Tab-separated table of C-alpha atoms and ligand atoms in Angstrom:
chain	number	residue	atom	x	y	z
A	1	UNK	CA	81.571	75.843	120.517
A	2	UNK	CA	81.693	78.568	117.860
A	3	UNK	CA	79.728	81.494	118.694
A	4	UNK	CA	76.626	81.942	116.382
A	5	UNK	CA	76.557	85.623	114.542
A	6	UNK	CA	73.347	86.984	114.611
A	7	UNK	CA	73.377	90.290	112.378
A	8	UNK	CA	76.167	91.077	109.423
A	9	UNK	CA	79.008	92.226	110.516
A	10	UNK	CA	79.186	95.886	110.567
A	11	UNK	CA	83.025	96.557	108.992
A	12	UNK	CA	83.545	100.018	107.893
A	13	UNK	CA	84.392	100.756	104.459
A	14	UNK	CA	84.249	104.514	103.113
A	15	UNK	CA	80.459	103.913	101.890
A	16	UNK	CA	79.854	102.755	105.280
A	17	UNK	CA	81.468	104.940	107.934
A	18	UNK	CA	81.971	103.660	111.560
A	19	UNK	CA	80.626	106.106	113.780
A	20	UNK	CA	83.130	106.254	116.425
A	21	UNK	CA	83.181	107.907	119.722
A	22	UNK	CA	85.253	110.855	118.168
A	23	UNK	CA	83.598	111.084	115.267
A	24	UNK	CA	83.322	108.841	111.574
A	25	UNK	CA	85.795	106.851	110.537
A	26	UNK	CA	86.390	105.402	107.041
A	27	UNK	CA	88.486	102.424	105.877
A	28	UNK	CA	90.177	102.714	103.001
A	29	UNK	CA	91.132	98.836	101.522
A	30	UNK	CA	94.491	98.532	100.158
A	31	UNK	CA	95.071	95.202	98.360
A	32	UNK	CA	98.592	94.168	99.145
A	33	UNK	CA	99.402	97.416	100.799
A	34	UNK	CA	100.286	98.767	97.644
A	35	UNK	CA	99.940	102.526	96.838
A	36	UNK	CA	101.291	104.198	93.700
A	37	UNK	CA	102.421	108.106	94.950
A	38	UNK	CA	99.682	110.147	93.990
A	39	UNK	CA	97.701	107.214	96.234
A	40	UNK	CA	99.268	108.353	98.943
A	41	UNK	CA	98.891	112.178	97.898
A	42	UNK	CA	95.268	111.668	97.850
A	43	UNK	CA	94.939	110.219	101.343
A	44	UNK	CA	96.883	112.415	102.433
A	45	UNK	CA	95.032	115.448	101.046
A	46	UNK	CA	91.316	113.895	102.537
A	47	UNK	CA	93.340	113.046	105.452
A	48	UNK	CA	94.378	117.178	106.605
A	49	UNK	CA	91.340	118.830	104.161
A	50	UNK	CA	88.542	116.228	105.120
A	51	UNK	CA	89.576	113.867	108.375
A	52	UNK	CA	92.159	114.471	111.566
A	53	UNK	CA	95.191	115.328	109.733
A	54	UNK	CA	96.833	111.565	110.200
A	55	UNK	CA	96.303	108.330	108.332
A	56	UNK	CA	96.155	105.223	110.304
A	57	UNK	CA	97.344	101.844	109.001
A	58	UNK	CA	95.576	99.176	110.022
A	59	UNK	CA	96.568	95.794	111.179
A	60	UNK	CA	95.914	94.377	107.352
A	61	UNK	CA	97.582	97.095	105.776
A	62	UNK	CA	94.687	98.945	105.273
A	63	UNK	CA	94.287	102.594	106.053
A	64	UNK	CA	91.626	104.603	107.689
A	65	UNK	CA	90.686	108.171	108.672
A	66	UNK	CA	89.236	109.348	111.428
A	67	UNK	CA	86.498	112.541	112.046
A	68	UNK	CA	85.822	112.523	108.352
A	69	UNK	CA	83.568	115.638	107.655
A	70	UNK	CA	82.318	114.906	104.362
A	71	UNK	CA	81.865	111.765	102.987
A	72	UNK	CA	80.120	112.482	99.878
A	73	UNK	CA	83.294	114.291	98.965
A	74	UNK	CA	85.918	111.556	100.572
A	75	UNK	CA	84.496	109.035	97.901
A	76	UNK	CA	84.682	111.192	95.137
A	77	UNK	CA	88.379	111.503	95.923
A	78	UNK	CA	89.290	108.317	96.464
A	79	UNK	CA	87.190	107.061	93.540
A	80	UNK	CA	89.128	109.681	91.135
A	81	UNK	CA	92.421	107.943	92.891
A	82	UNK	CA	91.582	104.552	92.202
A	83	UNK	CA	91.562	103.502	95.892
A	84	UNK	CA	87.326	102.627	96.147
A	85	UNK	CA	87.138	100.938	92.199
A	86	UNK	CA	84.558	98.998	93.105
A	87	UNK	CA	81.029	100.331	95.391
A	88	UNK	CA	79.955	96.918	95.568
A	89	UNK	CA	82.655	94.540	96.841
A	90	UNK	CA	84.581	97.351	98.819
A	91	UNK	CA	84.483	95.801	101.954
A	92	UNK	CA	85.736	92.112	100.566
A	93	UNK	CA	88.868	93.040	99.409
A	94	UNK	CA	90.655	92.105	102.212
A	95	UNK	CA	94.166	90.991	100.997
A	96	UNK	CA	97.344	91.347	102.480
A	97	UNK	CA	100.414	89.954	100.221
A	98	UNK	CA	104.264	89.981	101.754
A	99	UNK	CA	104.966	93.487	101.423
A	100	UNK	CA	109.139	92.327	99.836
A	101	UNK	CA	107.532	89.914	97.485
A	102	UNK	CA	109.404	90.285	93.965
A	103	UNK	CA	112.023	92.664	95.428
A	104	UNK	CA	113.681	91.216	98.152
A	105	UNK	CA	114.196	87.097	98.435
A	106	UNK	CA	111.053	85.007	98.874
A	107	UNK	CA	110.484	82.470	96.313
A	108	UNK	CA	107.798	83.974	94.657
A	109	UNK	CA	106.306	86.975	93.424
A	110	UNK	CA	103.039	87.074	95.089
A	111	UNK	CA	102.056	90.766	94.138
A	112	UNK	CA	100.672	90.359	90.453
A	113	UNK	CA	99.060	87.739	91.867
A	114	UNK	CA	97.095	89.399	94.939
A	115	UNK	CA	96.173	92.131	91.972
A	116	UNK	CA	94.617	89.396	90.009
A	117	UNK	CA	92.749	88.007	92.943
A	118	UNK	CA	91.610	91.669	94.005
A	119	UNK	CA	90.070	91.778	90.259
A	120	UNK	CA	88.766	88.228	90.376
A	121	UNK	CA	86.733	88.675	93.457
A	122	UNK	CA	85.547	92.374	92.056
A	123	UNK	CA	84.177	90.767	89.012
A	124	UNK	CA	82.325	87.892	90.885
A	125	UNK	CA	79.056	89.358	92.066
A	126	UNK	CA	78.190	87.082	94.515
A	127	UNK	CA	81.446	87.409	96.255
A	128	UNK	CA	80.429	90.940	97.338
A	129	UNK	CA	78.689	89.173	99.929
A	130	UNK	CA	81.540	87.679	101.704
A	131	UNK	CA	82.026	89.123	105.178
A	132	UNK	CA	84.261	92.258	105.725
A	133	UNK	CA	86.061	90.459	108.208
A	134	UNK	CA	86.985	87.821	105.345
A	135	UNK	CA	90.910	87.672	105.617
A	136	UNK	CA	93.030	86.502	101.586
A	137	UNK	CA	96.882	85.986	102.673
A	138	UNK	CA	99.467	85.596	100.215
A	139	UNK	CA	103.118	84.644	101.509
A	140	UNK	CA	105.721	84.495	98.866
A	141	UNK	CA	107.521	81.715	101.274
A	142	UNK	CA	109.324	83.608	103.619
A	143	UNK	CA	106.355	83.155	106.485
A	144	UNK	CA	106.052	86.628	107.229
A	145	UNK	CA	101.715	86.505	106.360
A	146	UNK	CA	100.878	82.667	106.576
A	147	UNK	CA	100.941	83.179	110.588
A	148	UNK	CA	98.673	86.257	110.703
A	149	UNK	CA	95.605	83.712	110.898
A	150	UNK	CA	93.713	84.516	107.602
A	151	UNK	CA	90.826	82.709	105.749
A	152	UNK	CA	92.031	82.029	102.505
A	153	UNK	CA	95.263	82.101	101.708
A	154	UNK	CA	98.268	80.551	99.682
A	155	UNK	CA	101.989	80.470	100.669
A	156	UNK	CA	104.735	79.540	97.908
A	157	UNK	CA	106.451	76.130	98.324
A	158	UNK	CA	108.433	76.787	95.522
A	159	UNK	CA	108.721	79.096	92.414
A	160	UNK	CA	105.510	77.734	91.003
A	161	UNK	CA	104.098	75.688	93.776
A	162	UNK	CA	101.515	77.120	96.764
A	163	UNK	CA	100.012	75.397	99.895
A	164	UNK	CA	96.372	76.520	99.832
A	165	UNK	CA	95.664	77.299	103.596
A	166	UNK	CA	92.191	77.725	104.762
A	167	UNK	CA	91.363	79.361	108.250
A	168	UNK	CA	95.409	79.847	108.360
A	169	UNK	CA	96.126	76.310	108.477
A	170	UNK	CA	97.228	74.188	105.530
A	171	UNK	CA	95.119	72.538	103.703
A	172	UNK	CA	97.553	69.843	102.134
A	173	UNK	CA	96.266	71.148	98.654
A	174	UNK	CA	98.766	72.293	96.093
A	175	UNK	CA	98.420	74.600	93.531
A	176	UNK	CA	100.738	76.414	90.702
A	177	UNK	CA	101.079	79.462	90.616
A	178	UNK	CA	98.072	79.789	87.335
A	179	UNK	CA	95.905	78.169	89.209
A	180	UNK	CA	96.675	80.033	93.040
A	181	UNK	CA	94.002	82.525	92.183
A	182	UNK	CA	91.315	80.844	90.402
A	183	UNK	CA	91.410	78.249	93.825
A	184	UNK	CA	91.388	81.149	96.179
A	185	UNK	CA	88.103	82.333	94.539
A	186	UNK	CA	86.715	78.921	94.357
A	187	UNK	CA	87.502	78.398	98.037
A	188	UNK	CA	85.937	82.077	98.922
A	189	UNK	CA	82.707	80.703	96.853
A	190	UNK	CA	82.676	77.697	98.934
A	191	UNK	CA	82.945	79.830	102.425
A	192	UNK	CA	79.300	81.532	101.124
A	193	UNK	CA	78.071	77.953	100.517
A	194	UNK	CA	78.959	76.656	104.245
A	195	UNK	CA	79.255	80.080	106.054
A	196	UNK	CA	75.696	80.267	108.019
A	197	UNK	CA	75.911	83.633	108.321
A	198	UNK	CA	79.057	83.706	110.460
A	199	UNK	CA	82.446	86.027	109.745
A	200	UNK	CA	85.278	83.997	109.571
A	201	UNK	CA	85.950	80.295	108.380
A	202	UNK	CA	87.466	79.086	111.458
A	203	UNK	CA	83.903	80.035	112.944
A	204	UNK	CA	82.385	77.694	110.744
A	205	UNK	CA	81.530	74.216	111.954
A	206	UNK	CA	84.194	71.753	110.213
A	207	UNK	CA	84.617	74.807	107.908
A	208	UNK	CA	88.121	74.206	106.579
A	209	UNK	CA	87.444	70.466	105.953
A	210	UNK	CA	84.318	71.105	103.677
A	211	UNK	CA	85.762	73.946	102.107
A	212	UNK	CA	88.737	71.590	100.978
A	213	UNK	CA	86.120	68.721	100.134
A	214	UNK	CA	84.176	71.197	97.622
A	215	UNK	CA	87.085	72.257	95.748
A	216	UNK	CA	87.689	68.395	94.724
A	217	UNK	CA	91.316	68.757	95.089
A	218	UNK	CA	93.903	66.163	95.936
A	219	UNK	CA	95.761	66.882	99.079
A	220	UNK	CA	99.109	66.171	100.307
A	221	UNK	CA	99.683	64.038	103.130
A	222	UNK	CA	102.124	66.433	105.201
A	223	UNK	CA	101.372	69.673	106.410
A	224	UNK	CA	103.348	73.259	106.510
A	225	UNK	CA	103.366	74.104	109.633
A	226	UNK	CA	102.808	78.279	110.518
A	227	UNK	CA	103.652	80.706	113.126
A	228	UNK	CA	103.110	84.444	113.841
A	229	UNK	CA	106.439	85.958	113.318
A	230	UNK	CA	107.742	89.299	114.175
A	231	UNK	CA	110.861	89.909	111.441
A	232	UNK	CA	109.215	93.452	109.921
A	233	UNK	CA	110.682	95.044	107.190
A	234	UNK	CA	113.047	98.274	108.879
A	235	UNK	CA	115.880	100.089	107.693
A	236	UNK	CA	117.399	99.934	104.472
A	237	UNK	CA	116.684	96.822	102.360
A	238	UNK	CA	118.792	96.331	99.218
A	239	UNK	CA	116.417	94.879	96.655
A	240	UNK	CA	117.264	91.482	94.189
A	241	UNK	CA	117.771	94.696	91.408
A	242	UNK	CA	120.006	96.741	92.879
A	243	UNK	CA	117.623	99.240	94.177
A	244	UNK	CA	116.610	99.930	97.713
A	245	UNK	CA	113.709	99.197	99.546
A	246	UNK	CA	113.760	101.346	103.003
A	247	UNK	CA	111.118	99.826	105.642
A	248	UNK	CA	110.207	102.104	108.175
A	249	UNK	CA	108.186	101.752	111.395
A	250	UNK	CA	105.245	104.494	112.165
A	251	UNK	CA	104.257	105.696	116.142
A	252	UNK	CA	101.424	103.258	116.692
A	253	UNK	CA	100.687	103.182	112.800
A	254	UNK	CA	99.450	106.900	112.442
A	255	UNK	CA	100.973	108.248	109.931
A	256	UNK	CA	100.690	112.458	109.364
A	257	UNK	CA	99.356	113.698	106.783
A	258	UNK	CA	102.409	115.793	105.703
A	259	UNK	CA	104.381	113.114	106.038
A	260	UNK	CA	102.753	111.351	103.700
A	261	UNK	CA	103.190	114.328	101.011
A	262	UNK	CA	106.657	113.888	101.005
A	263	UNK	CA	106.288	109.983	100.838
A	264	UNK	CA	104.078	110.791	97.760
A	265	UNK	CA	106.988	113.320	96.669
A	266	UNK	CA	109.446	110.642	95.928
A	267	UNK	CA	107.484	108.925	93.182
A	268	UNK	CA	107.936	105.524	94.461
A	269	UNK	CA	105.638	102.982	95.172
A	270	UNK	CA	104.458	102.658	99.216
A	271	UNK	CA	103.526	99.344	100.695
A	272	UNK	CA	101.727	99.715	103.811
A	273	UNK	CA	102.302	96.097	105.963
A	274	UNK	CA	100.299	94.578	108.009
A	275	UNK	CA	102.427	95.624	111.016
A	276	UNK	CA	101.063	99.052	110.821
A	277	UNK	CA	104.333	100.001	108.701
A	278	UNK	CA	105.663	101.134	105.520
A	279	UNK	CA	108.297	100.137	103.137
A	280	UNK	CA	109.192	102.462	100.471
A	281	UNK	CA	110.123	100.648	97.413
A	282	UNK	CA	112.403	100.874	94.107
A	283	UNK	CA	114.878	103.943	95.479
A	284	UNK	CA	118.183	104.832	93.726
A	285	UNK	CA	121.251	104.841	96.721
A	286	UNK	CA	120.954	108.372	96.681
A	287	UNK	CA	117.372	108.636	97.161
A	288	UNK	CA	117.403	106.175	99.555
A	289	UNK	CA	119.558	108.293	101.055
A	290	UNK	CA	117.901	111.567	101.257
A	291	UNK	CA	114.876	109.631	102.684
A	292	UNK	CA	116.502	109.065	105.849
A	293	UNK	CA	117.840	111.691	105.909
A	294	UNK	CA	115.059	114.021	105.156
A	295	UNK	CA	111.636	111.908	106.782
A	296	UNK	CA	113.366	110.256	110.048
A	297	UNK	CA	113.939	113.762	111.589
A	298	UNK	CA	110.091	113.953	110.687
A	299	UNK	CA	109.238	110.869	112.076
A	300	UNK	CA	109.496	107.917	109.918
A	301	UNK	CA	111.605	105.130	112.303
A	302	UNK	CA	114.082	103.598	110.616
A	303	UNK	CA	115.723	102.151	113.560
A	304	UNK	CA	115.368	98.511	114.673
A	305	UNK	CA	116.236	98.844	117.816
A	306	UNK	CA	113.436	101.293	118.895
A	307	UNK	CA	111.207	100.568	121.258
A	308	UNK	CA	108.125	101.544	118.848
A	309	UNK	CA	109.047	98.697	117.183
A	310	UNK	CA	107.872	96.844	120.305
A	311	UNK	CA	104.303	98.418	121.027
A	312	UNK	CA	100.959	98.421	119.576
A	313	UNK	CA	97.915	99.832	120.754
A	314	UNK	CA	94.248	100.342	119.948
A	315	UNK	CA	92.106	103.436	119.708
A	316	UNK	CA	91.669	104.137	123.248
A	317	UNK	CA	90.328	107.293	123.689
A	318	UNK	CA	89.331	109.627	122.677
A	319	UNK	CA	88.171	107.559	119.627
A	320	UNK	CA	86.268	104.475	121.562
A	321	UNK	CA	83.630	104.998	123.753
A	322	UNK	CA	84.420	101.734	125.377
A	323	UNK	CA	87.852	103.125	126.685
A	324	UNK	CA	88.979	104.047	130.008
A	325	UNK	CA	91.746	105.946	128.805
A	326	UNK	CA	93.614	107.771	126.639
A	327	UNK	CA	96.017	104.260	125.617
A	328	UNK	CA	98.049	105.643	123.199
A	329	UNK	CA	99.287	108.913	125.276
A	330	UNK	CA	100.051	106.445	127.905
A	331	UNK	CA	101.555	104.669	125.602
A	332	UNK	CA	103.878	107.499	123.959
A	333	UNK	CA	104.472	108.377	127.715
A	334	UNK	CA	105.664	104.847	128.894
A	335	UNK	CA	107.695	103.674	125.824
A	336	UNK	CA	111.343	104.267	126.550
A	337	UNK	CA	110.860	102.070	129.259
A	338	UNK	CA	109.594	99.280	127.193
A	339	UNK	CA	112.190	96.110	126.672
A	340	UNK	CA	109.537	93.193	125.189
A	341	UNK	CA	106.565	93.396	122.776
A	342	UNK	CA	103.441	94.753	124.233
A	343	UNK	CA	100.231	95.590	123.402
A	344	UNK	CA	98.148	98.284	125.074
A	345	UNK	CA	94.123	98.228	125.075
A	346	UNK	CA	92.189	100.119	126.864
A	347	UNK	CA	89.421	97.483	128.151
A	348	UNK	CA	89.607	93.827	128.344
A	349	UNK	CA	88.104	93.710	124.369
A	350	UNK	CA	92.146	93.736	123.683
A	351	UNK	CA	91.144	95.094	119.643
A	352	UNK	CA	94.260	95.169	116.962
A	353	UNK	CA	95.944	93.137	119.574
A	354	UNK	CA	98.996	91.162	117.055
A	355	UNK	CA	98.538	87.136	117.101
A	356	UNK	CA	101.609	85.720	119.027
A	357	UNK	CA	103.439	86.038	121.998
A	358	UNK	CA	103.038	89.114	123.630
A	359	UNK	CA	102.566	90.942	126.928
A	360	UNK	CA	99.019	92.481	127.115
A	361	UNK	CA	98.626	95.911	129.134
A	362	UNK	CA	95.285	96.286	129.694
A	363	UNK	CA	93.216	99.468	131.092
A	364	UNK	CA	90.791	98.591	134.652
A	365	UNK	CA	88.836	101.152	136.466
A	366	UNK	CA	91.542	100.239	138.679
A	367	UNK	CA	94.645	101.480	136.688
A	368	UNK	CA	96.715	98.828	133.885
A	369	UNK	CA	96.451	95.243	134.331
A	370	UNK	CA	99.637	93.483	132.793
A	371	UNK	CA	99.166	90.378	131.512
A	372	UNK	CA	102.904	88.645	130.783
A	373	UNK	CA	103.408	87.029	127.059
A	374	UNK	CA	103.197	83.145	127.374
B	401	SF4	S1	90.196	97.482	123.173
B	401	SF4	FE1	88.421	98.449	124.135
B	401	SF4	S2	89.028	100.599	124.305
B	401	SF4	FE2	90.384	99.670	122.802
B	401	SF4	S3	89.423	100.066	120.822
B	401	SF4	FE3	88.758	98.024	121.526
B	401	SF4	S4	86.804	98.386	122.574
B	401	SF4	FE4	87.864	100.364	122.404
């Protein structure tokens, strides 16, 4: 039986910081992952003047900062950078888009649309009550989001066809690609209507069903079918015009702050992805080149075979009181020894843990508890 919420959920945003064990921490959302370069400048900047020194991308391609030390100023900043453009619905916009949409394959470009449903649900003021856990998918076809278990979502069929899928399963509707948005918002208006106070859809009793029933759609009779999948953008990525897309993976998605200036310093559009990575978009060969060559001596993995590839982890400590250790040390420490994905936690909660297959390692009084992928 779904478990009945009791109090709104308490999602940071940058208005509302999360007061973690190591001190507040803001969320910056980041529609699609996109970032234009002085984007990135500016988190960067509040990141080493006003937070730890590191950005940290988040499991929806968000980013957030940790032991901010003055908020007041943080929001004027991001305001002036166009990353918090709405006070009021900050927390909603929850969308994560496939981060090679309109540059490499997929059947769709799903990126003009996830900016049109970012400024549909800003401009609907009752949608500012959604929950921040809310979750809009977009998946140009290729089944890289669909799987990620969102709310709302659509996933291209075809160059002007989507399956609307509600609590990540499809719904048998189809849409075109005009009307994609207009149904997402509908279907997001019709999660307030049957919500009852809880988070997510698949929480709600029947929720998918008479979310489908109130947008008076036809439905078709067979359904997509969708996994989590783990093919994440990395290395270099020739895009449909020539250009060159370069995905890269980041240690346990914290990104430095001075490796984000020189990110910024190429003048090309960042898409952080909802595997805690980053794909640098629209290079020249040359650029491309000087990329890797220039930012994976500083970090940036361009490498599919790593083993980073393989690991996630969640705050641990210092940054949750709930942990018993330090999980992301441990972590660092362990990974060259790591052949399979894992994910690290450090108590049983298991937070940012990926959907899918995986092995859990998970902290005890009593030293880590492995838990095999099945
Ligand atoms: S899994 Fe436990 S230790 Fe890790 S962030 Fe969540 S609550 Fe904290």
């Amino acid at each position: 039986m779904a478990m009945t919420r009791s109090a709104p959920d308490s999602c940071p945003g940058v208005l509302r910081l999360h007061q973690a064990a190591d001190g507040p921490l803001a969320r910056v959302r980041v529609p699609a992952g996109r970032l234009e370069p002085a984007q990135v400048l500016a988190l960067a900047r509040a990141a080493s003047d006003l937070g730890d020194g590191n950005i940290e991308l988040t499991s929806r391609g968000n980013a957030q900062l940790r032991r901010v030390r003055d908020a007041a100023e943080l929001t004027r900043r991001l305001e002036q950078a166009g990353l918090l453009p709405s006070r009021t619905h900050e927390r909603v916009r929850n969308i994560v888009a496939s981060p090679l949409s309109g540059r490499v394959g997929g059947r769709a470009d799903v990126h003009g649309l996830a900016a049109d449903l970012d400024a549909g649900l800003r401009a609907a003021p009752r949608l500012a009550e959604l929950p921040g856990r809310v979750l809009f998918t977009l998946d140009d076809g290729r089944g890289d989001i669909s799987g990620l278990g969102g709310d709302i979502g659509v996933h291209a069929t075809d160059a002007d066809e989507f399956a609307v899928l509600l609590a990540g399963r499809d719904s048998g509707i189809r849409v075109s690609a005009a009307d994609a948005v207009p149904v997402m918002l509908a279907a997001a208006h019709g999660f307030l209507e049957v919500s009852s106070g809880q988070w997510r859809l698949r929480e709600v009793a029947d929720g998918p069903r008479r979310v489908a029933d109130s947008l008076g759609l036809a439905t078709a009779p067979q359904r997509l079918e969708f996994g989590a999948t783990h093919e994440i953008p990395i290395g270099w990525l020739t895009q449909d015009n020539g250009l060159v897309a370069l995905g890269a993976c980041i240690r346990l998605g914290s990104l430095p702050a001075r490796l984000a200036e020189f990110l910024a310093a190429t003048e090309r559009p960042v898409l952080l992805t909802p595997w805690r990575g980053i794909v640098l978009a629209d290079l020249e060969e040359w650029a491309a080149e000087q990329v890797v060559r220039v930012l994976a001596p500083m970090g940036l993995i361009f490498d599919a075979e790593s083993p980073w590839l393989l690991v996630s982890a969640c705050a641990g400590k210092p940054g949750c009181a709930k942990a018993l250790t330090d999980v992301r040390a441990d972590v660092a420490a362990a990974v060259g020894e790591v052949t399979e994905r894992q994910h690290w936690s450090g108590c049983e909660r298991r937070c940012g843990r990926p959907p899918g297959a995986i092995t859990d390692v998970v902290a005890t009084p009593a030293g880590y508890r492995v838990h095999p992928a099945h």
